[in-house]
């Protein structure tokens, strides 16, 4: 029998994970806030590095599961794979928007 998902419990878990994620990795923009300046290049580099790290972790989990590691569950592998997929897709969308913005600026007449 399939158990129904409790929306309140799901929302509570999502908020707890969001709080945990915010505590573990401070944003570079917050570090430079005191000087009033945000380095866009560093921000993008950190985002791409985080996506790369997520993909490598998912790959390592997948390999460990395929090799029969008893400490790795299929659910952990699938969750890590989906996280890396979502992070990669978000990065692609940001890249596409940046390219569109650049092309729009280049089309502007002076």
PDB file of N, CA and C in Angstrom:
ATOM      1  N   UNK A   1       0.834  -1.174   0.000  1.00  0.00           N
ATOM      2  CA  UNK A   1       0.000   0.000   0.000  1.00  0.00           C
ATOM      3  C   UNK A   1       0.881   1.241   0.000  1.00  0.00           C
ATOM      4  N   UNK A   2       0.546   2.203  -0.794  1.00  0.00           N
ATOM      5  CA  UNK A   2       1.310   3.437  -0.898  1.00  0.00           C
ATOM      6  C   UNK A   2       0.776   4.437   0.112  1.00  0.00           C
ATOM      7  N   UNK A   3       1.703   5.015   0.870  1.00  0.00           N
ATOM      8  CA  UNK A   3       1.314   6.012   1.862  1.00  0.00           C
ATOM      9  C   UNK A   3       1.222   7.375   1.195  1.00  0.00           C
ATOM     10  N   UNK A   4       0.230   8.145   1.556  1.00  0.00           N
ATOM     11  CA  UNK A   4       0.053   9.489   1.020  1.00  0.00           C
ATOM     12  C   UNK A   4       1.091  10.429   1.632  1.00  0.00           C
ATOM     13  N   UNK A   5       1.459  11.419   0.879  1.00  0.00           N
ATOM     14  CA  UNK A   5       2.429  12.405   1.342  1.00  0.00           C
ATOM     15  C   UNK A   5       1.699  13.492   2.122  1.00  0.00           C
ATOM     16  N   UNK A   6       2.177  13.761   3.319  1.00  0.00           N
ATOM     17  CA  UNK A   6       1.606  14.809   4.147  1.00  0.00           C
ATOM     18  C   UNK A   6       2.249  16.139   3.744  1.00  0.00           C
ATOM     19  N   UNK A   7       1.490  17.070   3.176  1.00  0.00           N
ATOM     20  CA  UNK A   7       2.074  18.329   2.711  1.00  0.00           C
ATOM     21  C   UNK A   7       2.735  19.140   3.828  1.00  0.00           C
ATOM     22  N   UNK A   8       2.161  19.113   5.018  1.00  0.00           N
ATOM     23  CA  UNK A   8       2.731  19.871   6.129  1.00  0.00           C
ATOM     24  C   UNK A   8       4.096  19.319   6.529  1.00  0.00           C
ATOM     25  N   UNK A   9       4.189  17.995   6.569  1.00  0.00           N
ATOM     26  CA  UNK A   9       5.458  17.369   6.915  1.00  0.00           C
ATOM     27  C   UNK A   9       6.496  17.636   5.827  1.00  0.00           C
ATOM     28  N   UNK A  10       6.084  17.577   4.577  1.00  0.00           N
ATOM     29  CA  UNK A  10       6.986  17.845   3.464  1.00  0.00           C
ATOM     30  C   UNK A  10       7.499  19.283   3.518  1.00  0.00           C
ATOM     31  N   UNK A  11       6.621  20.223   3.782  1.00  0.00           N
ATOM     32  CA  UNK A  11       7.011  21.620   3.878  1.00  0.00           C
ATOM     33  C   UNK A  11       7.981  21.848   5.036  1.00  0.00           C
ATOM     34  N   UNK A  12       7.728  21.202   6.153  1.00  0.00           N
ATOM     35  CA  UNK A  12       8.620  21.314   7.310  1.00  0.00           C
ATOM     36  C   UNK A  12      10.002  20.766   6.983  1.00  0.00           C
ATOM     37  N   UNK A  13      10.051  19.637   6.299  1.00  0.00           N
ATOM     38  CA  UNK A  13      11.331  19.053   5.914  1.00  0.00           C
ATOM     39  C   UNK A  13      12.082  19.947   4.923  1.00  0.00           C
ATOM     40  N   UNK A  14      11.359  20.530   3.983  1.00  0.00           N
ATOM     41  CA  UNK A  14      12.000  21.410   3.000  1.00  0.00           C
ATOM     42  C   UNK A  14      12.586  22.648   3.681  1.00  0.00           C
ATOM     43  N   UNK A  15      11.851  23.211   4.625  1.00  0.00           N
ATOM     44  CA  UNK A  15      12.348  24.381   5.348  1.00  0.00           C
ATOM     45  C   UNK A  15      13.572  24.035   6.185  1.00  0.00           C
ATOM     46  N   UNK A  16      13.563  22.866   6.799  1.00  0.00           N
ATOM     47  CA  UNK A  16      14.715  22.434   7.596  1.00  0.00           C
ATOM     48  C   UNK A  16      15.942  22.241   6.701  1.00  0.00           C
ATOM     49  N   UNK A  17      15.752  21.659   5.523  1.00  0.00           N
ATOM     50  CA  UNK A  17      16.873  21.463   4.596  1.00  0.00           C
ATOM     51  C   UNK A  17      17.375  22.797   4.062  1.00  0.00           C
ATOM     52  N   UNK A  18      16.481  23.741   3.822  1.00  0.00           N
ATOM     53  CA  UNK A  18      16.883  25.052   3.355  1.00  0.00           C
ATOM     54  C   UNK A  18      17.708  25.765   4.419  1.00  0.00           C
ATOM     55  N   UNK A  19      17.281  25.684   5.667  1.00  0.00           N
ATOM     56  CA  UNK A  19      18.029  26.289   6.765  1.00  0.00           C
ATOM     57  C   UNK A  19      19.404  25.652   6.895  1.00  0.00           C
ATOM     58  N   UNK A  20      19.454  24.347   6.771  1.00  0.00           N
ATOM     59  CA  UNK A  20      20.725  23.636   6.862  1.00  0.00           C
ATOM     60  C   UNK A  20      21.643  24.027   5.708  1.00  0.00           C
ATOM     61  N   UNK A  21      21.112  24.157   4.507  1.00  0.00           N
ATOM     62  CA  UNK A  21      21.925  24.526   3.352  1.00  0.00           C
ATOM     63  C   UNK A  21      22.460  25.945   3.498  1.00  0.00           C
ATOM     64  N   UNK A  22      21.653  26.845   4.021  1.00  0.00           N
ATOM     65  CA  UNK A  22      22.095  28.221   4.198  1.00  0.00           C
ATOM     66  C   UNK A  22      23.179  28.335   5.260  1.00  0.00           C
ATOM     67  N   UNK A  23      23.143  27.465   6.252  1.00  0.00           N
ATOM     68  CA  UNK A  23      24.145  27.504   7.310  1.00  0.00           C
ATOM     69  C   UNK A  23      25.466  26.903   6.874  1.00  0.00           C
ATOM     70  N   UNK A  24      25.439  25.914   5.989  1.00  0.00           N
ATOM     71  CA  UNK A  24      26.670  25.222   5.604  1.00  0.00           C
ATOM     72  C   UNK A  24      27.484  25.974   4.578  1.00  0.00           C
ATOM     73  N   UNK A  25      26.850  26.762   3.711  1.00  0.00           N
ATOM     74  CA  UNK A  25      27.595  27.437   2.645  1.00  0.00           C
ATOM     75  C   UNK A  25      27.169  28.895   2.546  1.00  0.00           C
ATOM     76  N   UNK A  26      27.962  29.819   3.115  1.00  0.00           N
ATOM     77  CA  UNK A  26      27.611  31.237   2.983  1.00  0.00           C
ATOM     78  C   UNK A  26      27.831  31.693   1.546  1.00  0.00           C
ATOM     79  N   UNK A  27      26.956  32.548   1.087  1.00  0.00           N
ATOM     80  CA  UNK A  27      27.058  33.068  -0.272  1.00  0.00           C
ATOM     81  C   UNK A  27      28.200  34.080  -0.361  1.00  0.00           C
ATOM     82  N   UNK A  28      28.941  34.096  -1.483  1.00  0.00           N
ATOM     83  CA  UNK A  28      30.018  35.066  -1.652  1.00  0.00           C
ATOM     84  C   UNK A  28      29.504  36.501  -1.604  1.00  0.00           C
ATOM     85  N   UNK A  29      28.270  36.714  -2.018  1.00  0.00           N
ATOM     86  CA  UNK A  29      27.708  38.063  -1.977  1.00  0.00           C
ATOM     87  C   UNK A  29      27.611  38.560  -0.540  1.00  0.00           C
ATOM     88  N   UNK A  30      27.326  37.652   0.385  1.00  0.00           N
ATOM     89  CA  UNK A  30      27.235  38.040   1.789  1.00  0.00           C
ATOM     90  C   UNK A  30      28.611  38.410   2.340  1.00  0.00           C
ATOM     91  N   UNK A  31      29.649  37.771   1.841  1.00  0.00           N
ATOM     92  CA  UNK A  31      30.992  38.060   2.305  1.00  0.00           C
ATOM     93  C   UNK A  31      31.437  39.456   1.870  1.00  0.00           C
ATOM     94  N   UNK A  32      31.039  39.884   0.692  1.00  0.00           N
ATOM     95  CA  UNK A  32      31.453  41.174   0.161  1.00  0.00           C
ATOM     96  C   UNK A  32      30.443  42.276   0.457  1.00  0.00           C
ATOM     97  N   UNK A  33      29.400  41.964   1.202  1.00  0.00           N
ATOM     98  CA  UNK A  33      28.359  42.938   1.468  1.00  0.00           C
ATOM     99  C   UNK A  33      28.887  44.120   2.271  1.00  0.00           C
ATOM    100  N   UNK A  34      29.858  43.877   3.149  1.00  0.00           N
ATOM    101  CA  UNK A  34      30.379  44.962   3.968  1.00  0.00           C
ATOM    102  C   UNK A  34      31.093  46.002   3.108  1.00  0.00           C
ATOM    103  N   UNK A  35      31.725  45.576   2.023  1.00  0.00           N
ATOM    104  CA  UNK A  35      32.393  46.529   1.140  1.00  0.00           C
ATOM    105  C   UNK A  35      31.410  47.115   0.129  1.00  0.00           C
ATOM    106  N   UNK A  36      30.198  46.529   0.027  1.00  0.00           N
ATOM    107  CA  UNK A  36      29.195  47.046  -0.896  1.00  0.00           C
ATOM    108  C   UNK A  36      29.427  46.593  -2.322  1.00  0.00           C
ATOM    109  N   UNK A  37      30.312  45.625  -2.535  1.00  0.00           N
ATOM    110  CA  UNK A  37      30.658  45.200  -3.879  1.00  0.00           C
ATOM    111  C   UNK A  37      30.534  43.690  -3.998  1.00  0.00           C
ATOM    112  N   UNK A  38      29.927  43.230  -5.080  1.00  0.00           N
ATOM    113  CA  UNK A  38      29.784  41.806  -5.342  1.00  0.00           C
ATOM    114  C   UNK A  38      30.548  41.485  -6.615  1.00  0.00           C
ATOM    115  N   UNK A  39      31.448  40.516  -6.543  1.00  0.00           N
ATOM    116  CA  UNK A  39      32.207  40.111  -7.716  1.00  0.00           C
ATOM    117  C   UNK A  39      31.427  39.025  -8.450  1.00  0.00           C
ATOM    118  N   UNK A  40      30.874  39.384  -9.594  1.00  0.00           N
ATOM    119  CA  UNK A  40      30.019  38.476 -10.345  1.00  0.00           C
ATOM    120  C   UNK A  40      30.801  37.245 -10.806  1.00  0.00           C
ATOM    121  N   UNK A  41      32.050  37.428 -11.193  1.00  0.00           N
ATOM    122  CA  UNK A  41      32.866  36.306 -11.644  1.00  0.00           C
ATOM    123  C   UNK A  41      33.056  35.267 -10.558  1.00  0.00           C
ATOM    124  N   UNK A  42      33.331  35.724  -9.339  1.00  0.00           N
ATOM    125  CA  UNK A  42      33.499  34.794  -8.219  1.00  0.00           C
ATOM    126  C   UNK A  42      32.184  34.086  -7.902  1.00  0.00           C
ATOM    127  N   UNK A  43      31.104  34.818  -7.982  1.00  0.00           N
ATOM    128  CA  UNK A  43      29.790  34.246  -7.722  1.00  0.00           C
ATOM    129  C   UNK A  43      29.485  33.128  -8.710  1.00  0.00           C
ATOM    130  N   UNK A  44      29.734  33.369  -9.986  1.00  0.00           N
ATOM    131  CA  UNK A  44      29.486  32.353 -11.011  1.00  0.00           C
ATOM    132  C   UNK A  44      30.438  31.174 -10.869  1.00  0.00           C
ATOM    133  N   UNK A  45      31.699  31.448 -10.570  1.00  0.00           N
ATOM    134  CA  UNK A  45      32.675  30.366 -10.409  1.00  0.00           C
ATOM    135  C   UNK A  45      32.282  29.461  -9.258  1.00  0.00           C
ATOM    136  N   UNK A  46      31.868  30.043  -8.140  1.00  0.00           N
ATOM    137  CA  UNK A  46      31.448  29.243  -6.994  1.00  0.00           C
ATOM    138  C   UNK A  46      30.207  28.415  -7.319  1.00  0.00           C
ATOM    139  N   UNK A  47      29.290  28.990  -8.082  1.00  0.00           N
ATOM    140  CA  UNK A  47      28.079  28.249  -8.456  1.00  0.00           C
ATOM    141  C   UNK A  47      28.421  27.064  -9.354  1.00  0.00           C
ATOM    142  N   UNK A  48      29.286  27.289 -10.337  1.00  0.00           N
ATOM    143  CA  UNK A  48      29.682  26.208 -11.240  1.00  0.00           C
ATOM    144  C   UNK A  48      30.473  25.143 -10.482  1.00  0.00           C
ATOM    145  N   UNK A  49      31.334  25.559  -9.573  1.00  0.00           N
ATOM    146  CA  UNK A  49      32.091  24.592  -8.763  1.00  0.00           C
ATOM    147  C   UNK A  49      31.157  23.742  -7.912  1.00  0.00           C
ATOM    148  N   UNK A  50      30.113  24.353  -7.355  1.00  0.00           N
ATOM    149  CA  UNK A  50      29.155  23.617  -6.532  1.00  0.00           C
ATOM    150  C   UNK A  50      28.382  22.602  -7.377  1.00  0.00           C
ATOM    151  N   UNK A  51      28.006  22.990  -8.592  1.00  0.00           N
ATOM    152  CA  UNK A  51      27.317  22.061  -9.491  1.00  0.00           C
ATOM    153  C   UNK A  51      28.240  20.901  -9.845  1.00  0.00           C
ATOM    154  N   UNK A  52      29.496  21.206 -10.123  1.00  0.00           N
ATOM    155  CA  UNK A  52      30.474  20.166 -10.433  1.00  0.00           C
ATOM    156  C   UNK A  52      30.646  19.209  -9.262  1.00  0.00           C
ATOM    157  N   UNK A  53      30.723  19.755  -8.070  1.00  0.00           N
ATOM    158  CA  UNK A  53      30.856  18.918  -6.867  1.00  0.00           C
ATOM    159  C   UNK A  53      29.637  18.015  -6.697  1.00  0.00           C
ATOM    160  N   UNK A  54      28.456  18.550  -6.949  1.00  0.00           N
ATOM    161  CA  UNK A  54      27.226  17.767  -6.843  1.00  0.00           C
ATOM    162  C   UNK A  54      27.216  16.631  -7.858  1.00  0.00           C
ATOM    163  N   UNK A  55      27.663  16.912  -9.080  1.00  0.00           N
ATOM    164  CA  UNK A  55      27.700  15.877 -10.108  1.00  0.00           C
ATOM    165  C   UNK A  55      28.736  14.803  -9.778  1.00  0.00           C
ATOM    166  N   UNK A  56      29.869  15.205  -9.247  1.00  0.00           N
ATOM    167  CA  UNK A  56      30.889  14.221  -8.887  1.00  0.00           C
ATOM    168  C   UNK A  56      30.411  13.332  -7.740  1.00  0.00           C
ATOM    169  N   UNK A  57      29.739  13.916  -6.767  1.00  0.00           N
ATOM    170  CA  UNK A  57      29.198  13.133  -5.654  1.00  0.00           C
ATOM    171  C   UNK A  57      28.175  12.122  -6.157  1.00  0.00           C
ATOM    172  N   UNK A  58      27.304  12.557  -7.057  1.00  0.00           N
ATOM    173  CA  UNK A  58      26.304  11.644  -7.619  1.00  0.00           C
ATOM    174  C   UNK A  58      26.981  10.518  -8.389  1.00  0.00           C
ATOM    175  N   UNK A  59      28.018  10.839  -9.129  1.00  0.00           N
ATOM    176  CA  UNK A  59      28.752   9.815  -9.872  1.00  0.00           C
ATOM    177  C   UNK A  59      29.432   8.813  -8.955  1.00  0.00           C
ATOM    178  N   UNK A  60      30.009   9.298  -7.870  1.00  0.00           N
ATOM    179  CA  UNK A  60      30.664   8.404  -6.913  1.00  0.00           C
ATOM    180  C   UNK A  60      29.650   7.483  -6.235  1.00  0.00           C
ATOM    181  N   UNK A  61      28.491   8.046  -5.863  1.00  0.00           N
ATOM    182  CA  UNK A  61      27.445   7.223  -5.258  1.00  0.00           C
ATOM    183  C   UNK A  61      26.942   6.165  -6.235  1.00  0.00           C
ATOM    184  N   UNK A  62      26.751   6.560  -7.488  1.00  0.00           N
ATOM    185  CA  UNK A  62      26.276   5.629  -8.501  1.00  0.00           C
ATOM    186  C   UNK A  62      27.281   4.490  -8.699  1.00  0.00           C
ATOM    187  N   UNK A  63      28.565   4.835  -8.771  1.00  0.00           N
ATOM    188  CA  UNK A  63      29.607   3.822  -8.937  1.00  0.00           C
ATOM    189  C   UNK A  63      29.662   2.880  -7.740  1.00  0.00           C
ATOM    190  N   UNK A  64      29.568   3.439  -6.540  1.00  0.00           N
ATOM    191  CA  UNK A  64      29.592   2.610  -5.332  1.00  0.00           C
ATOM    192  C   UNK A  64      28.399   1.659  -5.307  1.00  0.00           C
ATOM    193  N   UNK A  65      27.230   2.144  -5.712  1.00  0.00           N
ATOM    194  CA  UNK A  65      26.044   1.283  -5.736  1.00  0.00           C
ATOM    195  C   UNK A  65      26.201   0.179  -6.765  1.00  0.00           C
ATOM    196  N   UNK A  66      26.731   0.525  -7.943  1.00  0.00           N
ATOM    197  CA  UNK A  66      26.922  -0.470  -9.000  1.00  0.00           C
ATOM    198  C   UNK A  66      27.927  -1.539  -8.589  1.00  0.00           C
ATOM    199  N   UNK A  67      28.899  -1.159  -7.762  1.00  0.00           N
ATOM    200  CA  UNK A  67      29.893  -2.123  -7.300  1.00  0.00           C
ATOM    201  C   UNK A  67      29.400  -2.946  -6.111  1.00  0.00           C
ATOM    202  N   UNK A  68      28.210  -2.643  -5.633  1.00  0.00           N
ATOM    203  CA  UNK A  68      27.605  -3.439  -4.571  1.00  0.00           C
ATOM    204  C   UNK A  68      27.953  -3.004  -3.162  1.00  0.00           C
ATOM    205  N   UNK A  69      28.310  -1.754  -2.972  1.00  0.00           N
ATOM    206  CA  UNK A  69      28.609  -1.244  -1.635  1.00  0.00           C
ATOM    207  C   UNK A  69      27.345  -1.330  -0.769  1.00  0.00           C
ATOM    208  N   UNK A  70      27.397  -2.047   0.353  1.00  0.00           N
ATOM    209  CA  UNK A  70      26.190  -2.202   1.177  1.00  0.00           C
ATOM    210  C   UNK A  70      25.790  -0.923   1.921  1.00  0.00           C
ATOM    211  N   UNK A  71      26.657   0.056   1.983  1.00  0.00           N
ATOM    212  CA  UNK A  71      26.354   1.307   2.685  1.00  0.00           C
ATOM    213  C   UNK A  71      25.624   2.321   1.809  1.00  0.00           C
ATOM    214  N   UNK A  72      25.445   2.012   0.527  1.00  0.00           N
ATOM    215  CA  UNK A  72      24.811   2.945  -0.401  1.00  0.00           C
ATOM    216  C   UNK A  72      23.454   2.394  -0.821  1.00  0.00           C
ATOM    217  N   UNK A  73      22.409   3.173  -0.590  1.00  0.00           N
ATOM    218  CA  UNK A  73      21.041   2.787  -0.967  1.00  0.00           C
ATOM    219  C   UNK A  73      20.711   3.331  -2.344  1.00  0.00           C
ATOM    220  N   UNK A  74      19.792   2.671  -3.011  1.00  0.00           N
ATOM    221  CA  UNK A  74      19.328   3.135  -4.311  1.00  0.00           C
ATOM    222  C   UNK A  74      18.666   4.503  -4.184  1.00  0.00           C
ATOM    223  N   UNK A  75      17.943   4.724  -3.088  1.00  0.00           N
ATOM    224  CA  UNK A  75      17.275   6.019  -2.908  1.00  0.00           C
ATOM    225  C   UNK A  75      18.296   7.153  -2.798  1.00  0.00           C
ATOM    226  N   UNK A  76      19.417   6.909  -2.108  1.00  0.00           N
ATOM    227  CA  UNK A  76      20.461   7.931  -2.009  1.00  0.00           C
ATOM    228  C   UNK A  76      21.050   8.248  -3.374  1.00  0.00           C
ATOM    229  N   UNK A  77      21.237   7.205  -4.173  1.00  0.00           N
ATOM    230  CA  UNK A  77      21.789   7.382  -5.517  1.00  0.00           C
ATOM    231  C   UNK A  77      20.832   8.192  -6.381  1.00  0.00           C
ATOM    232  N   UNK A  78      19.550   7.859  -6.325  1.00  0.00           N
ATOM    233  CA  UNK A  78      18.567   8.557  -7.152  1.00  0.00           C
ATOM    234  C   UNK A  78      18.395  10.008  -6.716  1.00  0.00           C
ATOM    235  N   UNK A  79      18.406  10.252  -5.412  1.00  0.00           N
ATOM    236  CA  UNK A  79      18.272  11.633  -4.922  1.00  0.00           C
ATOM    237  C   UNK A  79      19.480  12.459  -5.339  1.00  0.00           C
ATOM    238  N   UNK A  80      20.671  11.904  -5.201  1.00  0.00           N
ATOM    239  CA  UNK A  80      21.881  12.629  -5.603  1.00  0.00           C
ATOM    240  C   UNK A  80      21.886  12.877  -7.108  1.00  0.00           C
ATOM    241  N   UNK A  81      21.417  11.903  -7.871  1.00  0.00           N
ATOM    242  CA  UNK A  81      21.347  12.063  -9.323  1.00  0.00           C
ATOM    243  C   UNK A  81      20.368  13.164  -9.710  1.00  0.00           C
ATOM    244  N   UNK A  82      19.220  13.207  -9.062  1.00  0.00           N
ATOM    245  CA  UNK A  82      18.228  14.244  -9.358  1.00  0.00           C
ATOM    246  C   UNK A  82      18.716  15.626  -8.935  1.00  0.00           C
ATOM    247  N   UNK A  83      19.407  15.697  -7.794  1.00  0.00           N
ATOM    248  CA  UNK A  83      19.963  16.973  -7.349  1.00  0.00           C
ATOM    249  C   UNK A  83      20.966  17.501  -8.368  1.00  0.00           C
ATOM    250  N   UNK A  84      21.826  16.614  -8.859  1.00  0.00           N
ATOM    251  CA  UNK A  84      22.828  17.059  -9.828  1.00  0.00           C
ATOM    252  C   UNK A  84      22.171  17.459 -11.141  1.00  0.00           C
ATOM    253  N   UNK A  85      21.122  16.750 -11.521  1.00  0.00           N
ATOM    254  CA  UNK A  85      20.410  17.083 -12.753  1.00  0.00           C
ATOM    255  C   UNK A  85      19.730  18.447 -12.656  1.00  0.00           C
ATOM    256  N   UNK A  86      19.064  18.695 -11.529  1.00  0.00           N
ATOM    257  CA  UNK A  86      18.386  19.980 -11.331  1.00  0.00           C
ATOM    258  C   UNK A  86      19.402  21.122 -11.266  1.00  0.00           C
ATOM    259  N   UNK A  87      20.508  20.900 -10.582  1.00  0.00           N
ATOM    260  CA  UNK A  87      21.545  21.934 -10.483  1.00  0.00           C
ATOM    261  C   UNK A  87      22.125  22.246 -11.852  1.00  0.00           C
ATOM    262  N   UNK A  88      22.353  21.210 -12.659  1.00  0.00           N
ATOM    263  CA  UNK A  88      22.899  21.423 -13.998  1.00  0.00           C
ATOM    264  C   UNK A  88      21.914  22.172 -14.884  1.00  0.00           C
ATOM    265  N   UNK A  89      20.642  21.778 -14.838  1.00  0.00           N
ATOM    266  CA  UNK A  89      19.623  22.465 -15.635  1.00  0.00           C
ATOM    267  C   UNK A  89      19.482  23.933 -15.223  1.00  0.00           C
ATOM    268  N   UNK A  90      19.548  24.202 -13.935  1.00  0.00           N
ATOM    269  CA  UNK A  90      19.475  25.592 -13.469  1.00  0.00           C
ATOM    270  C   UNK A  90      20.668  26.389 -13.968  1.00  0.00           C
ATOM    271  N   UNK A  91      21.843  25.780 -13.960  1.00  0.00           N
ATOM    272  CA  UNK A  91      23.036  26.453 -14.455  1.00  0.00           C
ATOM    273  C   UNK A  91      22.910  26.753 -15.945  1.00  0.00           C
ATOM    274  N   UNK A  92      22.380  25.810 -16.694  1.00  0.00           N
ATOM    275  CA  UNK A  92      22.167  26.022 -18.134  1.00  0.00           C
ATOM    276  C   UNK A  92      21.196  27.170 -18.366  1.00  0.00           C
ATOM    277  N   UNK A  93      20.134  27.237 -17.580  1.00  0.00           N
ATOM    278  CA  UNK A  93      19.157  28.316 -17.742  1.00  0.00           C
ATOM    279  C   UNK A  93      19.770  29.680 -17.416  1.00  0.00           C
ATOM    280  N   UNK A  94      20.597  29.731 -16.373  1.00  0.00           N
ATOM    281  CA  UNK A  94      21.279  30.987 -16.034  1.00  0.00           C
ATOM    282  C   UNK A  94      22.219  31.392 -17.167  1.00  0.00           C
ATOM    283  N   UNK A  95      22.940  30.415 -17.696  1.00  0.00           N
ATOM    284  CA  UNK A  95      23.843  30.699 -18.817  1.00  0.00           C
ATOM    285  C   UNK A  95      23.066  31.249 -20.005  1.00  0.00           C
ATOM    286  N   UNK A  96      21.935  30.634 -20.338  1.00  0.00           N
ATOM    287  CA  UNK A  96      21.132  31.094 -21.463  1.00  0.00           C
ATOM    288  C   UNK A  96      20.637  32.523 -21.250  1.00  0.00           C
ATOM    289  N   UNK A  97      20.207  32.841 -20.028  1.00  0.00           N
ATOM    290  CA  UNK A  97      19.744  34.199 -19.740  1.00  0.00           C
ATOM    291  C   UNK A  97      20.892  35.202 -19.838  1.00  0.00           C
ATOM    292  N   UNK A  98      22.082  34.799 -19.397  1.00  0.00           N
ATOM    293  CA  UNK A  98      23.241  35.689 -19.507  1.00  0.00           C
ATOM    294  C   UNK A  98      23.587  35.959 -20.965  1.00  0.00           C
ATOM    295  N   UNK A  99      23.515  34.941 -21.783  1.00  0.00           N
ATOM    296  CA  UNK A  99      23.805  35.110 -23.212  1.00  0.00           C
ATOM    297  C   UNK A  99      22.769  36.024 -23.853  1.00  0.00           C
ATOM    298  N   UNK A 100      21.499  35.831 -23.501  1.00  0.00           N
ATOM    299  CA  UNK A 100      20.449  36.704 -24.030  1.00  0.00           C
ATOM    300  C   UNK A 100      20.675  38.157 -23.615  1.00  0.00           C
ATOM    301  N   UNK A 101      21.029  38.359 -22.359  1.00  0.00           N
ATOM    302  CA  UNK A 101      21.272  39.724 -21.878  1.00  0.00           C
ATOM    303  C   UNK A 101      22.463  40.338 -22.599  1.00  0.00           C
ATOM    304  N   UNK A 102      23.517  39.572 -22.797  1.00  0.00           N
ATOM    305  CA  UNK A 102      24.704  40.071 -23.501  1.00  0.00           C
ATOM    306  C   UNK A 102      24.343  40.444 -24.938  1.00  0.00           C
ATOM    307  N   UNK A 103      23.587  39.586 -25.608  1.00  0.00           N
ATOM    308  CA  UNK A 103      23.198  39.873 -26.987  1.00  0.00           C
ATOM    309  C   UNK A 103      22.314  41.115 -27.066  1.00  0.00           C
ATOM    310  N   UNK A 104      21.450  41.286 -26.084  1.00  0.00           N
ATOM    311  CA  UNK A 104      20.587  42.473 -26.052  1.00  0.00           C
ATOM    312  C   UNK A 104      21.412  43.743 -25.873  1.00  0.00           C
ATOM    313  N   UNK A 105      22.399  43.698 -25.001  1.00  0.00           N
ATOM    314  CA  UNK A 105      23.262  44.854 -24.794  1.00  0.00           C
ATOM    315  C   UNK A 105      24.056  45.160 -26.064  1.00  0.00           C
ATOM    316  N   UNK A 106      24.510  44.121 -26.736  1.00  0.00           N
ATOM    317  CA  UNK A 106      25.294  44.334 -27.942  1.00  0.00           C
ATOM    318  C   UNK A 106      24.440  44.901 -29.082  1.00  0.00           C
ATOM    319  N   UNK A 107      23.148  44.645 -29.073  1.00  0.00           N
ATOM    320  CA  UNK A 107      22.250  45.189 -30.107  1.00  0.00           C
ATOM    321  C   UNK A 107      21.870  46.642 -29.876  1.00  0.00           C
ATOM    322  N   UNK A 108      22.114  47.137 -28.666  1.00  0.00           N
ATOM    323  CA  UNK A 108      21.761  48.514 -28.351  1.00  0.00           C
ATOM    324  C   UNK A 108      22.641  49.476 -29.140  1.00  0.00           C
ATOM    325  N   UNK A 109      22.007  50.529 -29.627  1.00  0.00           N
ATOM    326  CA  UNK A 109      22.790  51.547 -30.338  1.00  0.00           C
ATOM    327  C   UNK A 109      23.223  52.620 -29.349  1.00  0.00           C
ATOM    328  N   UNK A 110      24.386  53.157 -29.617  1.00  0.00           N
ATOM    329  CA  UNK A 110      24.944  54.161 -28.699  1.00  0.00           C
ATOM    330  C   UNK A 110      24.594  55.546 -29.162  1.00  0.00           C
TER     331      UNK A 110
END
